PDB file of C-alpha atoms in Angstrom:
ATOM      1  CA  MET A 225     -91.466 -28.142  -0.614  1.00 50.00           C
ATOM      2  CA  ASN A 226     -90.189 -24.722   0.172  1.00 53.00           C
ATOM      3  CA  ALA A 227     -89.998 -22.956   3.532  1.00 57.00           C
ATOM      4  CA  MET A 228     -93.694 -22.023   3.595  1.00 62.00           C
ATOM      5  CA  ASN A 229     -94.924 -25.635   2.998  1.00 73.00           C
ATOM      6  CA  THR A 230     -96.357 -24.934  -0.425  1.00 74.00           C
ATOM      7  CA  HIS A 231     -95.954 -26.640  -3.771  1.00 77.00           C
ATOM      8  CA  TYR A 232     -95.503 -23.342  -5.597  1.00 79.00           C
ATOM      9  CA  PRO A 233     -91.931 -22.426  -6.534  1.00 81.00           C
ATOM     10  CA  GLU A 234     -90.093 -19.576  -4.894  1.00 79.00           C
ATOM     11  CA  PRO A 235     -90.521 -16.307  -6.795  1.00 75.00           C
ATOM     12  CA  VAL A 236     -87.591 -15.566  -9.074  1.00 76.00           C
ATOM     13  CA  ARG A 237     -85.615 -12.484  -8.110  1.00 75.00           C
ATOM     14  CA  VAL A 238     -84.672 -10.292 -11.014  1.00 80.00           C
ATOM     15  CA  GLU A 239     -81.687  -8.037 -10.477  1.00 83.00           C
ATOM     16  CA  ALA A 240     -81.517  -4.716 -12.254  1.00 88.00           C
ATOM     17  CA  VAL A 241     -79.088  -4.380 -15.148  1.00 90.00           C
ATOM     18  CA  ASN A 242     -77.157  -1.135 -14.880  1.00 93.00           C
ATOM     19  CA  ARG A 243     -74.802   0.758 -17.172  1.00 95.00           C
ATOM     20  CA  HIS A 244     -71.294   1.250 -15.769  1.00 96.00           C
ATOM     21  CA  THR A 245     -68.332   3.262 -17.012  1.00 96.00           C
ATOM     22  CA  LEU A 246     -64.980   1.679 -16.150  1.00 97.00           C
ATOM     23  CA  ALA A 247     -61.602   3.411 -16.407  1.00 97.00           C
ATOM     24  CA  VAL A 248     -58.747   0.948 -16.883  1.00 97.00           C
ATOM     25  CA  VAL A 249     -55.079   1.980 -16.705  1.00 97.00           C
ATOM     26  CA  VAL A 250     -52.857  -0.393 -18.687  1.00 97.00           C
ATOM     27  CA  ASP A 251     -49.370  -0.750 -20.113  1.00 96.00           C
ATOM     28  CA  ASN A 252     -49.292   0.549 -23.677  1.00 95.00           C
ATOM     29  CA  GLU A 253     -48.024  -2.654 -25.263  1.00 94.00           C
ATOM     30  CA  PRO A 254     -49.036  -4.843 -28.190  1.00 94.00           C
ATOM     31  CA  GLY A 255     -51.943  -7.129 -27.324  1.00 93.00           C
ATOM     32  CA  ALA A 256     -53.160  -5.313 -24.202  1.00 94.00           C
ATOM     33  CA  LEU A 257     -56.409  -4.167 -25.810  1.00 94.00           C
ATOM     34  CA  ALA A 258     -56.893  -7.578 -27.439  1.00 95.00           C
ATOM     35  CA  ARG A 259     -56.593  -9.308 -24.048  1.00 95.00           C
ATOM     36  CA  ILE A 260     -59.148  -6.946 -22.508  1.00 95.00           C
ATOM     37  CA  SER A 261     -61.668  -7.216 -25.344  1.00 94.00           C
ATOM     38  CA  GLY A 262     -61.047 -10.989 -25.447  1.00 95.00           C
ATOM     39  CA  MET A 263     -61.886 -11.237 -21.756  1.00 95.00           C
ATOM     40  CA  PHE A 264     -65.235  -9.573 -22.455  1.00 95.00           C
ATOM     41  CA  SER A 265     -66.117 -11.670 -25.492  1.00 93.00           C
ATOM     42  CA  GLY A 266     -64.888 -14.912 -23.931  1.00 93.00           C
ATOM     43  CA  ARG A 267     -67.270 -14.515 -21.023  1.00 93.00           C
ATOM     44  CA  GLY A 268     -70.220 -13.197 -23.026  1.00 93.00           C
ATOM     45  CA  TYR A 269     -70.073  -9.617 -21.750  1.00 95.00           C
ATOM     46  CA  ASN A 270     -70.913  -6.751 -24.065  1.00 95.00           C
ATOM     47  CA  ILE A 271     -68.909  -3.564 -24.568  1.00 96.00           C
ATOM     48  CA  GLU A 272     -71.213  -0.666 -25.434  1.00 95.00           C
ATOM     49  CA  SER A 273     -68.409   1.857 -25.844  1.00 96.00           C
ATOM     50  CA  LEU A 274     -64.621   1.597 -25.880  1.00 96.00           C
ATOM     51  CA  THR A 275     -62.069   4.405 -26.100  1.00 96.00           C
ATOM     52  CA  VAL A 276     -58.340   4.093 -25.623  1.00 96.00           C
ATOM     53  CA  SER A 277     -55.305   6.327 -25.903  1.00 95.00           C
ATOM     54  CA  GLU A 278     -51.834   6.661 -24.455  1.00 95.00           C
ATOM     55  CA  THR A 279     -51.955   9.096 -21.529  1.00 94.00           C
ATOM     56  CA  GLU A 280     -48.404   8.925 -20.165  1.00 93.00           C
ATOM     57  CA  GLU A 281     -45.919   8.717 -23.004  1.00 92.00           C
ATOM     58  CA  ALA A 282     -42.792   8.474 -20.822  1.00 93.00           C
ATOM     59  CA  ARG A 283     -44.158   5.480 -18.854  1.00 94.00           C
ATOM     60  CA  HIS A 284     -46.010   3.916 -21.848  1.00 95.00           C
ATOM     61  CA  ILE A 285     -49.330   3.961 -20.002  1.00 96.00           C
ATOM     62  CA  SER A 286     -52.739   4.017 -21.710  1.00 96.00           C
ATOM     63  CA  ARG A 287     -56.199   4.659 -20.362  1.00 97.00           C
ATOM     64  CA  ILE A 288     -59.130   2.612 -21.601  1.00 97.00           C
ATOM     65  CA  THR A 289     -62.687   3.743 -20.946  1.00 97.00           C
ATOM     66  CA  ILE A 290     -65.210   0.914 -21.217  1.00 97.00           C
ATOM     67  CA  VAL A 291     -68.972   1.274 -20.969  1.00 97.00           C
ATOM     68  CA  THR A 292     -70.761  -1.995 -20.232  1.00 97.00           C
ATOM     69  CA  THR A 293     -73.967  -3.221 -18.637  1.00 96.00           C
ATOM     70  CA  GLY A 294     -74.749  -5.917 -16.112  1.00 95.00           C
ATOM     71  CA  THR A 295     -76.077  -6.721 -12.692  1.00 94.00           C
ATOM     72  CA  ASN A 296     -74.004  -5.626  -9.711  1.00 93.00           C
ATOM     73  CA  ALA A 297     -72.546  -9.143  -9.448  1.00 93.00           C
ATOM     74  CA  VAL A 298     -71.591  -9.185 -13.138  1.00 95.00           C
ATOM     75  CA  ILE A 299     -69.942  -5.751 -12.932  1.00 96.00           C
ATOM     76  CA  GLU A 300     -67.939  -6.855  -9.879  1.00 96.00           C
ATOM     77  CA  GLN A 301     -66.870  -9.977 -11.762  1.00 96.00           C
ATOM     78  CA  ILE A 302     -65.820  -7.910 -14.796  1.00 96.00           C
ATOM     79  CA  LYS A 303     -63.733  -5.588 -12.592  1.00 97.00           C
ATOM     80  CA  ALA A 304     -62.077  -8.514 -10.801  1.00 96.00           C
ATOM     81  CA  GLN A 305     -61.235 -10.269 -14.071  1.00 96.00           C
ATOM     82  CA  LEU A 306     -59.852  -7.076 -15.606  1.00 96.00           C
ATOM     83  CA  ASP A 307     -57.721  -6.515 -12.507  1.00 95.00           C
ATOM     84  CA  ARG A 308     -56.165  -9.988 -12.933  1.00 95.00           C
ATOM     85  CA  LEU A 309     -54.832  -9.258 -16.417  1.00 93.00           C
ATOM     86  CA  VAL A 310     -51.056  -8.776 -16.463  1.00 89.00           C
ATOM     87  CA  SER A 311     -50.910  -5.429 -18.249  1.00 93.00           C
ATOM     88  CA  VAL A 312     -53.662  -3.813 -16.103  1.00 96.00           C
ATOM     89  CA  HIS A 313     -52.498  -1.415 -13.364  1.00 96.00           C
ATOM     90  CA  ARG A 314     -55.855  -0.204 -12.075  1.00 96.00           C
ATOM     91  CA  VAL A 315     -59.596  -0.565 -12.647  1.00 97.00           C
ATOM     92  CA  VAL A 316     -61.947   2.162 -11.409  1.00 96.00           C
ATOM     93  CA  ASP A 317     -65.740   2.101 -11.677  1.00 96.00           C
ATOM     94  CA  LEU A 318     -66.495   5.756 -12.398  1.00 96.00           C
ATOM     95  CA  THR A 319     -70.222   5.066 -12.034  1.00 94.00           C
ATOM     96  CA  LEU A 320     -69.775   4.084  -8.381  1.00 92.00           C
ATOM     97  CA  GLN A 321     -67.621   7.138  -7.716  1.00 87.00           C
ATOM     98  CA  GLY A 322     -70.524   9.265  -8.876  1.00 82.00           C
ATOM     99  CA  ASN A 323     -70.561  12.579 -10.703  1.00 85.00           C
ATOM    100  CA  ALA A 324     -68.108  11.493 -13.400  1.00 91.00           C
ATOM    101  CA  LEU A 325     -67.902  13.712 -16.457  1.00 95.00           C
ATOM    102  CA  GLU A 326     -68.763  11.793 -19.631  1.00 95.00           C
ATOM    103  CA  ARG A 327     -68.441  13.201 -23.132  1.00 96.00           C
ATOM    104  CA  GLU A 328     -68.606  11.834 -26.632  1.00 96.00           C
ATOM    105  CA  ILE A 329     -67.749  13.351 -30.009  1.00 97.00           C
ATOM    106  CA  CYS A 330     -69.982  12.753 -32.986  1.00 97.00           C
ATOM    107  CA  LEU A 331     -69.633  13.652 -36.658  1.00 98.00           C
ATOM    108  CA  VAL A 332     -72.988  13.881 -38.438  1.00 97.00           C
ATOM    109  CA  LYS A 333     -73.440  14.216 -42.197  1.00 97.00           C
ATOM    110  CA  VAL A 334     -76.772  15.713 -43.250  1.00 97.00           C
ATOM    111  CA  LYS A 335     -78.082  16.390 -46.736  1.00 95.00           C
ATOM    112  CA  GLY A 336     -80.706  18.922 -47.506  1.00 86.00           C
ATOM    113  CA  GLU A 337     -81.720  21.807 -49.694  1.00 87.00           C
ATOM    114  CA  GLY A 338     -84.009  24.765 -49.206  1.00 88.00           C
ATOM    115  CA  GLU A 339     -85.959  24.647 -45.943  1.00 91.00           C
ATOM    116  CA  HIS A 340     -84.208  21.436 -44.820  1.00 92.00           C
ATOM    117  CA  ARG A 341     -80.861  23.179 -45.202  1.00 92.00           C
ATOM    118  CA  SER A 342     -81.821  26.131 -43.026  1.00 93.00           C
ATOM    119  CA  GLU A 343     -83.485  23.817 -40.467  1.00 95.00           C
ATOM    120  CA  ALA A 344     -80.283  21.757 -40.214  1.00 95.00           C
ATOM    121  CA  LEU A 345     -78.296  24.935 -39.535  1.00 95.00           C
ATOM    122  CA  ARG A 346     -80.824  26.105 -36.900  1.00 96.00           C
ATOM    123  CA  LEU A 347     -80.692  22.764 -35.080  1.00 96.00           C
ATOM    124  CA  ALA A 348     -76.902  22.660 -35.226  1.00 97.00           C
ATOM    125  CA  ALA A 349     -76.724  26.141 -33.712  1.00 97.00           C
ATOM    126  CA  ALA A 350     -79.229  25.208 -30.989  1.00 97.00           C
ATOM    127  CA  PHE A 351     -77.113  22.193 -29.991  1.00 97.00           C
ATOM    128  CA  GLY A 352     -73.812  24.081 -30.279  1.00 97.00           C
ATOM    129  CA  ALA A 353     -72.594  21.858 -33.123  1.00 98.00           C
ATOM    130  CA  LYS A 354     -69.675  23.071 -35.179  1.00 98.00           C
ATOM    131  CA  THR A 355     -69.929  23.016 -38.988  1.00 97.00           C
ATOM    132  CA  LEU A 356     -66.855  21.217 -40.341  1.00 97.00           C
ATOM    133  CA  ASP A 357     -67.899  21.008 -43.982  1.00 97.00           C
ATOM    134  CA  ALA A 358     -70.596  22.668 -46.040  1.00 95.00           C
ATOM    135  CA  THR A 359     -71.581  22.131 -49.655  1.00 94.00           C
ATOM    136  CA  LEU A 360     -74.621  23.289 -51.600  1.00 92.00           C
ATOM    137  CA  ASN A 361     -76.551  20.188 -50.548  1.00 92.00           C
ATOM    138  CA  SER A 362     -74.894  18.805 -47.391  1.00 95.00           C
ATOM    139  CA  PHE A 363     -73.204  19.554 -44.075  1.00 96.00           C
ATOM    140  CA  VAL A 364     -70.888  17.714 -41.708  1.00 97.00           C
ATOM    141  CA  PHE A 365     -71.421  18.763 -38.103  1.00 98.00           C
ATOM    142  CA  GLU A 366     -69.269  18.034 -35.058  1.00 98.00           C
ATOM    143  CA  LEU A 367     -71.021  17.765 -31.704  1.00 98.00           C
ATOM    144  CA  THR A 368     -69.418  17.113 -28.333  1.00 97.00           C
ATOM    145  CA  GLY A 369     -71.618  16.299 -25.371  1.00 97.00           C
ATOM    146  CA  ALA A 370     -73.326  13.718 -23.233  1.00 95.00           C
ATOM    147  CA  THR A 371     -74.578  10.601 -25.001  1.00 94.00           C
ATOM    148  CA  GLU A 372     -78.210  11.581 -24.466  1.00 95.00           C
ATOM    149  CA  GLU A 373     -77.649  14.991 -26.080  1.00 97.00           C
ATOM    150  CA  ILE A 374     -75.987  13.406 -29.108  1.00 97.00           C
ATOM    151  CA  ASP A 375     -78.825  10.869 -29.381  1.00 97.00           C
ATOM    152  CA  ARG A 376     -81.363  13.742 -29.456  1.00 97.00           C
ATOM    153  CA  PHE A 377     -79.368  15.600 -32.120  1.00 97.00           C
ATOM    154  CA  VAL A 378     -79.135  12.481 -34.296  1.00 97.00           C
ATOM    155  CA  ARG A 379     -82.896  11.803 -33.970  1.00 97.00           C
ATOM    156  CA  LEU A 380     -83.716  15.363 -35.039  1.00 96.00           C
ATOM    157  CA  MET A 381     -81.271  15.296 -37.949  1.00 96.00           C
ATOM    158  CA  SER A 382     -82.681  11.965 -39.158  1.00 95.00           C
ATOM    159  CA  VAL A 383     -85.950  13.786 -39.926  1.00 93.00           C
ATOM    160  CA  ILE A 384     -84.088  16.396 -41.986  1.00 93.00           C
ATOM    161  CA  GLY A 385     -81.849  14.084 -44.029  1.00 93.00           C
ATOM    162  CA  LEU A 386     -79.277  12.190 -41.990  1.00 95.00           C
ATOM    163  CA  VAL A 387     -76.717  10.473 -44.236  1.00 95.00           C
ATOM    164  CA  GLU A 388     -73.957   9.193 -41.956  1.00 96.00           C
ATOM    165  CA  ILE A 389     -72.855   9.150 -38.303  1.00 97.00           C
ATOM    166  CA  CYS A 390     -69.457   8.540 -36.716  1.00 97.00           C
ATOM    167  CA  ARG A 391     -69.180   8.451 -32.900  1.00 96.00           C
ATOM    168  CA  THR A 392     -66.054   8.204 -30.765  1.00 94.00           C
ATOM    169  CA  GLY A 393     -67.496   6.457 -27.745  1.00 93.00           C
ATOM    170  CA  ILE A 394     -67.444   7.823 -24.239  1.00 95.00           C
ATOM    171  CA  ALA A 395     -64.454   9.501 -22.624  1.00 95.00           C
ATOM    172  CA  ALA A 396     -64.961   9.865 -18.872  1.00 95.00           C
ATOM    173  CA  MET A 397     -63.171  11.359 -15.877  1.00 94.00           C
ATOM    174  CA  SER A 398     -64.109  11.744 -12.237  1.00 92.00           C
ATOM    175  CA  ARG A 399     -64.529  15.245 -10.828  1.00 92.00           C
ATOM    176  CA  GLY A 400     -62.140  16.806  -8.335  1.00 90.00           C
ATOM    177  CA  ALA A 401     -58.400  17.042  -7.928  1.00 89.00           C
ATOM    178  CA  GLU A 402     -57.719  13.357  -7.237  1.00 87.00           C
ATOM    179  CA  PRO A 403     -56.054  11.410 -10.049  1.00 86.00           C
ATOM    180  CA  LEU A 404     -57.203   8.015 -11.232  1.00 83.00           C
TER     181      LEU A 404
END
């Protein structure tokens, strides 16, 4: 029996699953990204978005931005396990720092003629999308913005004649003068 002398089980607590953006500074060496992604897959964690690029050429340092979801305990475990990897210098949870700037680039190919063509151009202008390619029956637009804004643009273009999408994933940076 439980603490209240009843035969009913204790209610199950359900923790909220939150989205977190992690910035990871690593040595730019062969296998570093494979070790990080292997850590995620080996423990059953999901990566929603992953971007990586060398940021300090002289020191061979890269910055990886990972978007993942989990309970607070899972996120803490992910950060601790990332921090233990040999090539990792620093792990920062930009979500906990608050007010991080997050942007994504998306290329969207849309087909359309007549009214659909002019509607695609009107929507692109309203969202501030840049036209990279235009033919008599299609466009390729480039849009940079928050994930939610890109999702809205894609939903609207799907009504017009969406053909193809290519997204970079999230690049994020904390506000202010302090470096990572």
